[in-house]
C-alpha angles and dihedrals in degrees: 000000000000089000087049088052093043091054086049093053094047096051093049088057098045081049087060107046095049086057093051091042093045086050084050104062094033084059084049097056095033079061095045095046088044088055098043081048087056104041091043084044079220110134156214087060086213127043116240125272119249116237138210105245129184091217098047116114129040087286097041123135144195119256109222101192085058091044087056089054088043089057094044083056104056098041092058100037113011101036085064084073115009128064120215099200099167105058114079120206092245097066086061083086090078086063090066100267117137129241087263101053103055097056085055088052092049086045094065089065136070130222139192118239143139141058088204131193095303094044100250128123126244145183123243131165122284123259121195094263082068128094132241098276120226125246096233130049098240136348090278104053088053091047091062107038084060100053084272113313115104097218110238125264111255106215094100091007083115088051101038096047102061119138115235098240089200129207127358094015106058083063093058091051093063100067087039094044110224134186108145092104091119096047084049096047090046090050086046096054097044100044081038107088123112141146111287104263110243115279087032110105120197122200108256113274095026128102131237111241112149086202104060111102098222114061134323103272122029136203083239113098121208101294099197129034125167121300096008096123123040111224110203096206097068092258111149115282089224144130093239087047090045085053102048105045088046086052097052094040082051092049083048084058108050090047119017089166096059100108090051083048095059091040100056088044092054089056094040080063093046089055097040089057093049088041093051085042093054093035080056102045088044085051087044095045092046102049091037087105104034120105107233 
């Protein structure tokens, strides 16, 4: 029995050892590619993580129900910051919202208009023909409020933020067909922070994330943590999950059209392949008789 416990114990040990070890060298290279990354000036210093989407691949489609957290999530964390000026409140019914509905969702903003009778502007409440409104009055404004850097707006942020994946990757993607690069690098970003490894220095009052594209360490803190939004259809109240759903609603965003694309290219295919195979019978039918 003492010999039983004593095996148990070594191997615990030896358990342990290998993890630390095994922190300890991923701290090493995280330092090393962080340093290569400075002195090349190319950024981000990882690669982002692929992800699993619903709406990757030719046949790919939007999850709503995921689209509906992603939006939750942005209007309680993201909206705070980043404007979405693009997307207006009436194309939320192709999450799934009825018509109701979204007029109570756009209720709950205000917008500038006017001017009115005695030329001056004025905020009313929002109907669904108006636009996500921003959080600050002009770029300026946003810019200092945020330490000097005005956030992006988020309408084609999942479209203008794509990695380049380099050779030989990006030929693979064409027969796959990939173009979540944006949604990966997002969910990348966001699951990214971490504390600066030893020997890498951030500028005071940034924040240390190896996957951001601009630099290695960005104004923007942590903006999710878990628990921080409450789902009401039992998802996991987590930072991966977070992530993921805001991605995906961003990705929405960008391109609400996505799943009528691929379906008329799907069919543009369909039609391509009968058409080669008539052009080639006719070929065939009307030198069937003619000496070569």
């Amino acid at each position: 029995m003492k010999k039983l416990v004593t095996s148990i114990a070594l191997i615990a040990a030896m358990a342990g050892f290998g993890a630390s070890s095994a922190v300890a060298q991923e701290a090493t290279d995280l330092a090393a590619a962080a340093e290569h990354a400075a002195a090349a000036g190319h950024y981000p210093i990882f690669k982002p993580k692929n992800v699993e989407w619903t709406f990757a691949g030719p046949f790919g489609k939007y999850d709503k129900g995921q689209l509906q957290r992603g939006l939750k999530v942005y209007k309680e964390v993201c909206s705070a910051c980043h404007s979405m000026s693009l997307v207006s409140f009436r194309t939320l019914e192709h999450l799934g919202y009825s018509e109701e509905q979204v007029k109570a969702f756009a209720g709950e903003y205000e917008v500038q208009d006017g001017p009115n009778a005695d030329g001056e502007m004025f905020t009313r409440k929002a109907v669904p023909s108006d636009y996500f409104p921003s959080p600050f009055p002009n770029k300026e404004a946003a810019a200092a409020a945020n330490g000097g850097a005005a956030p992006p707006d988020m309408s084609l942020l999942a479209k203008a933020r794509g990695i380049e994946r380099g050779f030989p990757t990006f030929i693979f993607d064409i027969f796959t067909q990939y173009q979540e690069g944006g949604p990966d690098y997002i969910y990348s970003l966001l699951t990214g922070y971490q504390a600066a490894p030893e020997g890498v220095e951030v500028a005071e009052g940034t924040n240390f994330n190896p996957y951001f594209a601009g630099a290695s360490a960005l104004k923007m803190a942590p903006p999710l943590s878990d628990g921080q939004v409450t789902y009401d259809d039992g998802s996991p109240e987590t930072l991966d999950q977070y992530a993921k759903d805001v991605a995906a609603f961003l990705m929405w965003a960008a391109e609400p059209h996505l799943e009528e694309r691929k379906h008329t290219g799907f069919m543009v295919m369909v039609f391509l392949a009968i058409f080669t195979a008539l052009v080639y019978l006719t070929k065939k039918s009307v030198y069937a008789n003619k000496e070569h």
